XYZ file of C-alpha atoms in Angstrom:
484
model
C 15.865 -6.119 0.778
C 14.909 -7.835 4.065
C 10.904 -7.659 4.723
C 8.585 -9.794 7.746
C 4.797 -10.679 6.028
C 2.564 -10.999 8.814
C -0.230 -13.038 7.374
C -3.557 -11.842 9.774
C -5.711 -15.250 9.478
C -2.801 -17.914 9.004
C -5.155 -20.751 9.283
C -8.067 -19.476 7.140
C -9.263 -20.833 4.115
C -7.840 -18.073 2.031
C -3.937 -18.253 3.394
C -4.584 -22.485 2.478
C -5.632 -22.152 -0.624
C -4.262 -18.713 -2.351
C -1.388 -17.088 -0.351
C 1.027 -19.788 0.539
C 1.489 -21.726 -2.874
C 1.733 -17.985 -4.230
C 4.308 -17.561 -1.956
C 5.704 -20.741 -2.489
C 5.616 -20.233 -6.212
C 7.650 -16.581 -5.784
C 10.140 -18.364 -3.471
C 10.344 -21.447 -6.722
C 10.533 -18.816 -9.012
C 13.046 -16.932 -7.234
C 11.246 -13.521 -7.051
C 10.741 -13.646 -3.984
C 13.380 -11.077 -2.258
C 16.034 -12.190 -0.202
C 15.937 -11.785 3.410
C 12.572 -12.753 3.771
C 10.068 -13.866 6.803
C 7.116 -14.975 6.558
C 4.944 -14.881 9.842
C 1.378 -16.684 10.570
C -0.922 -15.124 12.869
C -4.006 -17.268 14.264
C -5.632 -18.178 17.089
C -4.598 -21.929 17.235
C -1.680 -22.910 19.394
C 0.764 -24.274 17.002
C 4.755 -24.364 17.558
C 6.617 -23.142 14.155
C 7.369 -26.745 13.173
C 3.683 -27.942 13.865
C 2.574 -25.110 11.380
C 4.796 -25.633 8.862
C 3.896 -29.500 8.649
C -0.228 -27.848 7.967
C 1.003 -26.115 5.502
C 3.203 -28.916 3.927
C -0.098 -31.301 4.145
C -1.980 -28.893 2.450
C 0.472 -28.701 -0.623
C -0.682 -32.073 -1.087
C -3.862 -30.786 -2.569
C -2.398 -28.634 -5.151
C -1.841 -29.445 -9.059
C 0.979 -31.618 -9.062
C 3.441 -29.233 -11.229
C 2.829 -26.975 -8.530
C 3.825 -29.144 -5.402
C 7.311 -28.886 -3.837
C 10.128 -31.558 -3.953
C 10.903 -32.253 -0.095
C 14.186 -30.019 -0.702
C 12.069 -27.505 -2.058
C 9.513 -27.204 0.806
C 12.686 -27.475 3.400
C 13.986 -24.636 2.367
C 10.540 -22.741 2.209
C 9.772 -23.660 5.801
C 12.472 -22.262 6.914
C 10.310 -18.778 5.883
C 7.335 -20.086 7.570
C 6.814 -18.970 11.524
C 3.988 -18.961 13.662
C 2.433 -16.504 16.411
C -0.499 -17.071 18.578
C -2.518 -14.050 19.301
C -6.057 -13.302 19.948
C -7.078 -10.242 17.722
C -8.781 -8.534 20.462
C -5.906 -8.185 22.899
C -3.456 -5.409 22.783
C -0.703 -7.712 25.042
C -0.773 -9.850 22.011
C -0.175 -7.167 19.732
C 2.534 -5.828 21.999
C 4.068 -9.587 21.869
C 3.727 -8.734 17.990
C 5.586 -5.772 17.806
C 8.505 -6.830 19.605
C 9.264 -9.828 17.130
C 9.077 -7.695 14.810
C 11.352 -4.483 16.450
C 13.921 -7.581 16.912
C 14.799 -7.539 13.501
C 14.123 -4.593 11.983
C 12.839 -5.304 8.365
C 13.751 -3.093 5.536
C 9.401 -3.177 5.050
C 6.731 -5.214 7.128
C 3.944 -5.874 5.108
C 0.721 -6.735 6.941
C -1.918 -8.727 5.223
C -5.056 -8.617 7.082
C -7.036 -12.207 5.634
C -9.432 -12.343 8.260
C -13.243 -11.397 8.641
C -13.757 -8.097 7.307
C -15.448 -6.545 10.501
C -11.768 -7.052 12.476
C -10.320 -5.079 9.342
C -10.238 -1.784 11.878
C -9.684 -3.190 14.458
C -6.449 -4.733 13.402
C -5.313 -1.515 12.238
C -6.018 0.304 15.291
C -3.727 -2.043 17.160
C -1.426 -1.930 14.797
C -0.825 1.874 15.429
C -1.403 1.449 19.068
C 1.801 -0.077 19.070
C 3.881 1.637 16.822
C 3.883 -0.404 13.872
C 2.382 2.013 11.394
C 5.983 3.787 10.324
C 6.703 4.312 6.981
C 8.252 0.797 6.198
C 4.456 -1.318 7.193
C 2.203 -2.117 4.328
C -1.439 -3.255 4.876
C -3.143 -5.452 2.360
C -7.022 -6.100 2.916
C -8.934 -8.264 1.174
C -12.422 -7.322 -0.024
C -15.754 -6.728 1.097
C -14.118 -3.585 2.817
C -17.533 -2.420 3.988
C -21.192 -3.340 3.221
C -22.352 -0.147 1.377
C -21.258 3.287 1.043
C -21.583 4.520 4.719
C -19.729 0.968 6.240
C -17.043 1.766 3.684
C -16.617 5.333 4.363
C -15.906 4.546 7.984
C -13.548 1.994 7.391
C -11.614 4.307 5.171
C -11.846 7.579 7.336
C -10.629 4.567 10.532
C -7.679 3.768 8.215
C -6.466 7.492 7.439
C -6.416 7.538 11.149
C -3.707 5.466 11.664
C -2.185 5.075 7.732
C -1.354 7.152 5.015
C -3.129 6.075 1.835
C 0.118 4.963 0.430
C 0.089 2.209 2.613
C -2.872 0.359 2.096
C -3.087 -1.899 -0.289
C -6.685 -2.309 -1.407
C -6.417 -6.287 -2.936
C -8.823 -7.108 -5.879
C -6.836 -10.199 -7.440
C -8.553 -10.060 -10.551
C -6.268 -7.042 -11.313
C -3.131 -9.616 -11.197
C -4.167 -11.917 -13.460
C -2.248 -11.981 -16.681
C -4.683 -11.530 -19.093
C -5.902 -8.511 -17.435
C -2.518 -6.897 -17.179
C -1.959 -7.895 -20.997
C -5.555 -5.560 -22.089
C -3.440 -2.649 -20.379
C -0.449 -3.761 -22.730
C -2.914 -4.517 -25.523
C -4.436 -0.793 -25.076
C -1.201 1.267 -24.132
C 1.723 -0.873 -25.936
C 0.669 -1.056 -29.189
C -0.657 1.614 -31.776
C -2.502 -1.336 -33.187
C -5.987 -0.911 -30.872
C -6.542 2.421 -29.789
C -7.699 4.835 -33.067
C -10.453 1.628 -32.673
C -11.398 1.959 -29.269
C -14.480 4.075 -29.384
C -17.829 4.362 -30.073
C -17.233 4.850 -34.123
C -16.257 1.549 -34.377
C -17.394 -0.681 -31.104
C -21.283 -1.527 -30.911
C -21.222 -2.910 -27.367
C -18.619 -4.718 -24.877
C -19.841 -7.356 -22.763
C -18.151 -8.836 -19.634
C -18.556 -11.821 -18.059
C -17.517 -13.934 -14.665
C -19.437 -16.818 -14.756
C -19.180 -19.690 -12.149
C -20.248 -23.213 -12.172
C -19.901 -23.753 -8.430
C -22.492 -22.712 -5.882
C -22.258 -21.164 -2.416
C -20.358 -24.134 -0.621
C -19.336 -23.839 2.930
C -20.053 -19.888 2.399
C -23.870 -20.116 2.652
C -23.870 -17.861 5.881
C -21.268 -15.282 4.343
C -22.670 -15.238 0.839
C -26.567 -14.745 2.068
C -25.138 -11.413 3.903
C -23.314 -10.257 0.639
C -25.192 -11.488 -2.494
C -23.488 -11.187 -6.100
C -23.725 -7.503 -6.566
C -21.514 -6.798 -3.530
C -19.533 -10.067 -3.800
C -18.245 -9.826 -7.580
C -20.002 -6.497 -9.336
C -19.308 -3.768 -6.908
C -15.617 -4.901 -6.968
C -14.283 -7.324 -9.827
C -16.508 -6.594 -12.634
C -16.372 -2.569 -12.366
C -12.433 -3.097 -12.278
C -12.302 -5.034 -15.151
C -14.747 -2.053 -16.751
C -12.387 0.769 -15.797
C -9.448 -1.188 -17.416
C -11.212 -0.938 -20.197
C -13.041 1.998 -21.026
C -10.241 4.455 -19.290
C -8.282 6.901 -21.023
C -5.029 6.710 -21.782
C -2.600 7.685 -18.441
C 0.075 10.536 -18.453
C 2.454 7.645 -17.370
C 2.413 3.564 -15.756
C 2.865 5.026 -12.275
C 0.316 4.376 -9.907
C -1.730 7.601 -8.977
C -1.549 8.299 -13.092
C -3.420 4.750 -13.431
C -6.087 5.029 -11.044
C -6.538 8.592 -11.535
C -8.363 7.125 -15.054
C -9.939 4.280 -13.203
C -11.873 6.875 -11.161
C -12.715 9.463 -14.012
C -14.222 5.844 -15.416
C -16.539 5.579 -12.449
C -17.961 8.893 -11.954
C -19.076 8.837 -15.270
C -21.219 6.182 -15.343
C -24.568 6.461 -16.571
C -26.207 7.625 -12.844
C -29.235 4.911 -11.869
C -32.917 5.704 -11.588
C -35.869 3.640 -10.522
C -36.584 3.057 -14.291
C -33.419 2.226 -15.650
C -32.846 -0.068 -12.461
C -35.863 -1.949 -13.384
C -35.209 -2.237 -17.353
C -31.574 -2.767 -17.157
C -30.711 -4.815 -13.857
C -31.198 -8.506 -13.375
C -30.780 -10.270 -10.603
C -31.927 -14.017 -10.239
C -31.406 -17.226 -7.530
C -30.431 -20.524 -8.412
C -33.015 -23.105 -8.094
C -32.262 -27.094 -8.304
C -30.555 -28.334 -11.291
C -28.287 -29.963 -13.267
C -24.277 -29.937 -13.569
C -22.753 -31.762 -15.961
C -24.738 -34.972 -15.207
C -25.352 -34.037 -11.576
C -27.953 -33.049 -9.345
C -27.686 -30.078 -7.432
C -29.467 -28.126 -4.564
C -31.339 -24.676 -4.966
C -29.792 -21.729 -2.938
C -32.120 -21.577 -0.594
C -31.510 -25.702 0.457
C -27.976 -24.538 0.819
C -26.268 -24.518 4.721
C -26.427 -21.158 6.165
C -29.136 -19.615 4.034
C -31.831 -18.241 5.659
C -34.902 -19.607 4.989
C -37.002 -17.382 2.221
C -33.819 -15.754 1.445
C -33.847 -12.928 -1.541
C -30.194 -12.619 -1.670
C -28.948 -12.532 -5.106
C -27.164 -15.124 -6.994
C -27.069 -13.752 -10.182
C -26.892 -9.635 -11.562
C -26.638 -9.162 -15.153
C -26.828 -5.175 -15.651
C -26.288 -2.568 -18.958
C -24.632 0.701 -18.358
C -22.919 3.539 -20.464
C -19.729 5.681 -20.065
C -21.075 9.316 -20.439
C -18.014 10.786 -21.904
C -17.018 11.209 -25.783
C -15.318 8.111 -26.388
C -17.974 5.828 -25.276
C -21.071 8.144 -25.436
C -23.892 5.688 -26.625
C -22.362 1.834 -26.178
C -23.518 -0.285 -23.921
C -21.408 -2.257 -21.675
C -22.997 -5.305 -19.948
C -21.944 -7.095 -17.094
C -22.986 -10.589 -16.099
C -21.696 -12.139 -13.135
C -23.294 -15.603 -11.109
C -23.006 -18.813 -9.627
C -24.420 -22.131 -10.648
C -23.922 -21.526 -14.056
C -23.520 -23.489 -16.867
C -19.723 -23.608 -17.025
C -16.662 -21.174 -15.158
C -15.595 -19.080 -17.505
C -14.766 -15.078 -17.451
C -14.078 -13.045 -20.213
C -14.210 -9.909 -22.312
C -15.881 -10.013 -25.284
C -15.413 -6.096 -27.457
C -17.743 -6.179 -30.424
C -16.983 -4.179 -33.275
C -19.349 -2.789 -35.632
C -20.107 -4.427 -39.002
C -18.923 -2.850 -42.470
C -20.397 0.304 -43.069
C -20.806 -0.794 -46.872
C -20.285 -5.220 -47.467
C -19.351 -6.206 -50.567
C -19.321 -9.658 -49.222
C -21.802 -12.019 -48.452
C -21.258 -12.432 -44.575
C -23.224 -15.120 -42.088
C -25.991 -13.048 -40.274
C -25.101 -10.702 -37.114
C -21.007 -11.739 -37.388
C -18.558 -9.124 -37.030
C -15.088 -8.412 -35.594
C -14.804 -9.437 -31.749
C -12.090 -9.089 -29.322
C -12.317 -12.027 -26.301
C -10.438 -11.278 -23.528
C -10.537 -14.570 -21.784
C -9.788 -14.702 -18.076
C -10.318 -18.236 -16.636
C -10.626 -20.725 -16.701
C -7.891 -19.889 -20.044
C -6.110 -16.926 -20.270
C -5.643 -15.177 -23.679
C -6.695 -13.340 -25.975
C -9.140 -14.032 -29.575
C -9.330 -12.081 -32.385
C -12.579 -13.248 -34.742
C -12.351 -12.088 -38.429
C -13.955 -12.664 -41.375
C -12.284 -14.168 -44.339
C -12.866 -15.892 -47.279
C -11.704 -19.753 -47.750
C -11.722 -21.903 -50.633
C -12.118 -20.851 -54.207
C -15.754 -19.622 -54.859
C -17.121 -18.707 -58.118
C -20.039 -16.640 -56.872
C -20.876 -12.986 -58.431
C -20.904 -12.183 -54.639
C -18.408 -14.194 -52.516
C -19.237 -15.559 -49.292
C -17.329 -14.512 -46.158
C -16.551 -17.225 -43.060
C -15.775 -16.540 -39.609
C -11.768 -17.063 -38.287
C -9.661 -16.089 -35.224
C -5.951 -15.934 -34.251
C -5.589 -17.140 -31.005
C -3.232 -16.083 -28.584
C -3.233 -18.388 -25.969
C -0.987 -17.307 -22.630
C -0.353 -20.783 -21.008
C 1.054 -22.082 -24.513
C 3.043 -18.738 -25.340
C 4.592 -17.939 -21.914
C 4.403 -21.324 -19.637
C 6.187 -21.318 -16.978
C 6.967 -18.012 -16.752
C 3.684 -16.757 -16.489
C 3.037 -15.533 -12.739
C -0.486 -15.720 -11.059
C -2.415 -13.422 -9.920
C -1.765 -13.607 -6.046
C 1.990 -14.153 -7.140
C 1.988 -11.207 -8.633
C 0.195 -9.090 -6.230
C 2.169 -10.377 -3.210
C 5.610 -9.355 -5.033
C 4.526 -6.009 -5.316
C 3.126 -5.082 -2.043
C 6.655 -5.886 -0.936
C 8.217 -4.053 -3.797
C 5.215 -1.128 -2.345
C 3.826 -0.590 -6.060
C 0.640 0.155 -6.012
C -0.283 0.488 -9.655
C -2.714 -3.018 -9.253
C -4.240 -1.975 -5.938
C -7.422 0.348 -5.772
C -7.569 3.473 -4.285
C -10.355 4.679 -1.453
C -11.812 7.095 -3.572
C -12.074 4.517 -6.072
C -13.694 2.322 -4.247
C -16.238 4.825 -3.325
C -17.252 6.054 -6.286
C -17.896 2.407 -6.795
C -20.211 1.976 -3.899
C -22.085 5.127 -4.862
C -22.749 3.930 -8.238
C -24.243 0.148 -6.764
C -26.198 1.804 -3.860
C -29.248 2.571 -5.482
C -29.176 -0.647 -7.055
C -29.705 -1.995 -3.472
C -31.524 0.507 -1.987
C -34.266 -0.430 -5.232
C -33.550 -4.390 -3.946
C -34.668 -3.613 -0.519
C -37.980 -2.238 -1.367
C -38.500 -4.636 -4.123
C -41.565 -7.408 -2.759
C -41.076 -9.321 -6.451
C -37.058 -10.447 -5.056
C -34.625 -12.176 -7.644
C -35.895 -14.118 -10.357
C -34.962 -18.240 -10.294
C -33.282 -20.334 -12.254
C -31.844 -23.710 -12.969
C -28.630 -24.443 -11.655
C -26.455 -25.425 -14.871
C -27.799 -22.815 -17.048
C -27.086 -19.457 -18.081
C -29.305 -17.531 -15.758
C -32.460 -16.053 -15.881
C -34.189 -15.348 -19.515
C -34.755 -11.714 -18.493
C -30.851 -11.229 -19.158
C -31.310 -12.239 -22.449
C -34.284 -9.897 -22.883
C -32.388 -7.425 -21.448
C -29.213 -7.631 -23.995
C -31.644 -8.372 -26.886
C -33.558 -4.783 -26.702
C -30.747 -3.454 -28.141
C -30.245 -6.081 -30.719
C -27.320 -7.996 -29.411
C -27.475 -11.622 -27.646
C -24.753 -12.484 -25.057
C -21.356 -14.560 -26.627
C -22.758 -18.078 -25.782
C -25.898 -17.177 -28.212
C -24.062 -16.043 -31.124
């Protein structure tokens, strides 16, 4: 199967860092079809061979079982070619179309990594010169839109010139392995799901926790804030994948067709619930493992007096019968004390112990994300010989760790993603009504934000976050995994 990729943004920060040593790692791994070209679209005036030696430089920053051998990279280069055009013009576009009419691709996948407000635009011109048929894909990376209205209108622009079927909605956390193995766990095995309901599970807690700050972003991040950046998208993914029903089948619609029954019935927001159960903090100056670091608001391109949030940590319910009554907590932010994202299910304790157990320990399910991907099981047994009337219980796990089980064969997440907007599945990609209901759900949360004269709540870079998230978690007499 013969396909062009038209990477939109060919010099940006996310084709250097993500796409290409995806791509490269497909092309290693030999998934990568046949008949293949690969095509960088930028503003910079670069011959083919000029860009192909950036992008060989930039493999030098890699991990090293990652780089290619010169023989390697040779024959990936010969993928790799380069267009000049200038977004705004249509002449370019026109220049556009004809490389591509030249060959004829079985599909033309175009993936739009630039700055979200040229999303529609780029799409417009696409259409204005005929490259919308039935064989082009469009990927687009998130924010797509601000809040509910902004993403509405990107949307309706899209159905303009697309069918639905051909945009490809990116949210990479939904191609990472460990994610794709809780839809195995759920769906694959009989083991999990008689347990996966309120009978048995007190509360499920999720978690995407990063130690860096705002770097070079400052400018981008003080227009978005956490909420928009990581909840709004990420986070309630990882919650649909989760709490959805079983689907009639693994094809796509029949996937996200639960996703979205997930969303609309989420516990609706009001100004009280916003203000118990929604926390939303800043770092301030701190301390990183040993080092000094800046407060948000001494970061470049923050405004000064800036209330953009750095931190949410929030508690909803699923109002539906499986989940009626658990709580589900999300905690997402950025100079915190380590990078880690995971999953943690807790079940409830014994109905009836017969066994002298430590306090508050139960079964748990961790899900772990990054900076590991696997998956722990915590249960309690009992050890060494005791002679007790009432025998002591201790806390164990199995451990199923991804990296040692599977190696090399495990794929990333943009690997993965990339292979099957060529292949045109959809099943990882979210739908517009989807990502709707999603917006809905956030927009009072920031509608509450914008009249709120208090703002977000400081603290220390290198810690967990504010203590009101831990208030928040322990009215309902649970602590968060670190605590246990």
């Amino acid at each position: 199967m013969s396909f062009d990729l038209v990477l939109f943004g060919g010099t940006g920060d996310l084709a250097w860092r993500k796409l290409m040593p995806a791509l490269f790692q497909a092309f290693r791994h030999r998934t990568l079809p046949e008949g293949g070209r690969i095509i960088a679209v930028a503003r910079d005036d670069l011959s083919d061979e000029q860009y192909r030696s950036r992008i060989k430089s930039r493999f030098d920053c890699v991990e090293l079982a990652k780089r290619p051998t010169p023989d390697e990279f040779a024959r990936f280069a010969a993928l790799l070619h380069y267009l000049r055009m200038d977004l705004s013009q249509t002449q370019d576009y026109q220049r556009l179309a004809q490389t591509l009419n030249a060959r004829a691709a079985d599909s033309v996948v175009m993936y739009v990594a630039t700055a979200p407000s040229l999303f529609t635009n780029v799409c417009e011109q696409i259409a204005a010169v005929g490259l919308n048929g039935p064989g082009t894909r469009v990927v687009l990376e998130k924010p797509l839109g601000h809040d509910l209205r902004s993403n509405r209108a990107i949307n309706d622009s899209l159905r303009r010139v697309l069918r639905e079927e051909q945009v490809f909605r990116i949210d990479h956390y939904l191609g990472k392995p460990s994610v794709q193995n809780l839809f195995a766990l759920r769906f694959g095995n009989a083991l999990f799901e008689p347990l996966w309901r309120r009978e048995t599970i007190a509360n499920i807690q999720i978690t995407i926790a990063e130690e860096l700050g705002v770097e070079t972003r400052g400018a981008f991040y003080d227009q978005t804030g956490a909420l928009r950046d990581m909840v709004q998208n990420h986070a309630l993914q990882l919650l649909c994948a989760i709490g959805m029903e079983p689907p009639i089948n693994s094809g796509a619609n029949a996937i996200r067709d639960e996703k979205l029954k997930v969303l609309q019935s989420l516990k609706p927001w009001t100004a009280d619930t916003i203000g118990q159960h929604v926390i939303r903090g800043q770092y301030a100056a701190g301390n990183t493992q040993g080092q000094a670091m800046p407060g948000y608001l001494q970061e470049k391109g923050v405004a000064p007096g800036s209330s953009t949030e750095t931190f949410v940590a929030l508690r909803t319910e699923i109002s539906n019968w499986r989940w009626a009554g658990v709580p589900f907590y999300i905690r997402t932010g950025k100079r915190l004390a380590g990078r880690d994202a995971h999953i943690v299910v807790n079940f409830h304790p014994v109905p009836h112990p017969i066994f002298r157990t430590p306090a508050g320990v139960a079964n748990r399910l961790v899900i772990n994300l990054q900076p590991k991907d696997g998956l722990e099981l915590h249960l309690l047994a009992q050890g060494a010989a005791q002679h007790q009337s009432e025998p002591a219980l201790s806390q164990v796990h199995l451990n199923l760790d991804f990296e040692q089980r599977f190696g090399t064969e495990r794929v990333g997440a943009y690997e993965r993603l990339l292979l099957d907007v060529i292949a045109g599945r959809l099943n990882l990609f979210v739908r517009s009504d989807e990502q709707q209901e999603a917006w809905r759900w956030v927009e009072p949360i920031l509608q509450h934000w914008q009249d709120d004269p208090v703002g977000p709540r400081p603290y220390a870079a290198g810690s967990w976050g504010p203590s009101a998230a831990s208030a928040m978690i322990a009215r309902d007499g649970y602590c968060w995994s670190e605590e246990v």
